[in-house]
Amino acid sequence: MTTLDIYIDDKPLKVEPGKTILEVCRENDIDIPTMCHLDGLTDVGACRLCLVEIEGVNKLQSSCTTKVSANMVIHTQTERLKRYRRITTELFFAERNHICAVCVANGNCELQQLGYKVGMDHIRYPYLFPSCEVDTSHDYMVMDHNRCIMCTRCVRVCGEVEGAYNWDVMNRGFNVRIISDFNTPWGESGTCTSCGKCMHACPTGAIWPKSLSGEQLHKNPEMISELVKKRKMNL
Amino acid sequence: MKPGLLTTSAELSKTDPRVKLIAAKIKKENARPEALIEILHTAQNAYGYLPMNVLSYITHSLHLPPSRVYAAVTFYHFFSLKSKGEHTCLVCTGTACYVKGAQAILHELEKQFGIKAGHVTADQKLGIQVARCVGACGLAPVVVLDDVVEAKVNADQIIQEIRAKIS
Ligand code: SF4
Ligand code: FES
C-alpha cells in the first residue's frame, strides 16, 4: 500500500493517504484538543480548537477537516497555537452562561476539562450573558441552551446515526440556537425518537437526563463511536 | 410520531392561488429536496413572508426534516417567518397588477395608514406587505386581506374594508 511521508512536530511519519491530520495525531499520541469532533461522526470544523500550523500554508487549518498530503510539515504545539486554544476556550465560556458549580456535568464535562487543560485561570473577555431558554418539555431529558457551545454533535448524531433529524441550528451569530423540528418544544417534536444519543454525544451539561441531580452525570460519547463501528460490521 | 406536527396541505385552502403557485413550483422541481431554497423563494414572494402552515406543507412535500427547513429559513435574512400586525394587507406588485395600477393602490394605502410597505402600524393592528406575484394575474389588481384574495380592487374599497377590520 502506498504511504505518504509527513512530519509532525519534527517527527517523520509514514501515513496512509485519506486520513485527516487529527486522525494521524491521535494514532501517534499527539495531543490536540477538540470539541466538535466525535469519532464516528462527520467532521465539520466548528469549534476551531484543533487548529494546526502547516508550513507553506498561510492560514491555520483545522486538523479534523484537513487531510494529510505528501511531504506536509505540520506543527501542533507552537506558542501561537497554545495561545489560540486558550482564547477559543475563553470565548466558549464568555459566549453563554456556564456556571460549573450548579451544573449536573460538573466534574464530567469536556468543556470544563478543556479549561483545565489550556490553563484557563480567568476569562479576559466580557461575558455576553445571552438570555437562553431551558427546554424541559421532553419526558426525561432537558436541553439547557445556557450550556451549549454549538459544537453540533447532537445535530450530527441525531441525523447521521439515529436518522431522526430532530435537531438542527437556527439563526446566525449571537442568536444561533439548537432547535428541534420547527423550533418546537423538544417534548412536542414529531421526529425525536427519545433515543438519548444526543445526550451522550453532548460534551457539556447542555443535554442531560431529568433523573439526575448535581454532579451525577456520566456521559458516554465513546458509545456513539462504537455504535457507528458496529453498524458497519453487519454481523 | 405525535399528530399535528407534519401538517399537510389540509390546512391550506386549495383554491388559494398562492397555494397553487407553490404546488406548481414543487411539481416543476420534482419535489427535489435540493430545490428547497427556490421553493421558499416562491412562497415568500407569494405571501410576503412564510406562514407556518405553508412551511409545513413544503417540508412535507419535499420529505425534509422540519429542523432542516427551519434552519434554512432562519439562516437567510431574506426569509421572514412573521407577518407583522394583527391584520395584513398584501398588495401584489407583479407585472399584471402593476400594469393595472397596483402601485397607486399601494401609495394610497401607505398614505392612509401612515406606514410604508413592510411595516406595521404603531398599534400593531395593520401590516402592509407587497408580494411579487400571488399567481392570480387574471384578477389583477389583486390585494390579499388577511387570507382573502380580493379581485380587481380599487383603493377606496380596500381602505374601507381595512377600516372596518381594525376599528
Ligand atoms: S447541545 Fe451539546 S452537543 Fe448539541 S451543540 Fe450544544 S454543546 Fe454541542
Ligand atoms: S475538532 Fe476540529 S474544529 Fe472542532
Short mmCIF file of C-alpha atoms and ligand atoms in Angstrom, two decimals, chain A residues 143 147-154 178 201-204 206-207, ligand 1:
data_model
loop_
_atom_site.label_atom_id
_atom_site.label_comp_id
_atom_site.label_asym_id
_atom_site.label_seq_id
_atom_site.Cartn_x
_atom_site.Cartn_y
_atom_site.Cartn_z
CA MET A 143 -31.97 20.90 26.81
CA ARG A 147 -24.57 25.46 28.45
CA CYS A 148 -24.46 24.78 24.73
CA ILE A 149 -21.27 25.53 22.79
CA MET A 150 -22.79 24.92 19.34
CA CYS A 151 -20.48 22.04 18.54
CA THR A 152 -23.42 20.40 16.69
CA ARG A 153 -22.50 16.92 17.88
CA CYS A 154 -26.15 16.40 18.87
CA ILE A 178 -30.04 24.38 18.52
CA ALA A 201 -22.74 12.98 22.34
CA CYS A 202 -23.09 16.38 24.03
CA PRO A 203 -19.73 17.40 25.56
CA THR A 204 -21.26 19.72 28.17
CA ALA A 206 -26.48 21.18 27.84
CA ILE A 207 -28.37 17.92 27.35
S1 SF4 C 1 -26.43 20.80 22.91
FE1 SF4 C 1 -24.45 19.84 23.42
S2 SF4 C 1 -23.98 18.55 21.62
FE2 SF4 C 1 -25.59 19.98 20.99
S3 SF4 C 1 -24.45 21.70 20.06
FE3 SF4 C 1 -24.84 22.22 22.24
S4 SF4 C 1 -22.98 21.56 23.32
FE4 SF4 C 1 -22.96 20.54 21.30
#
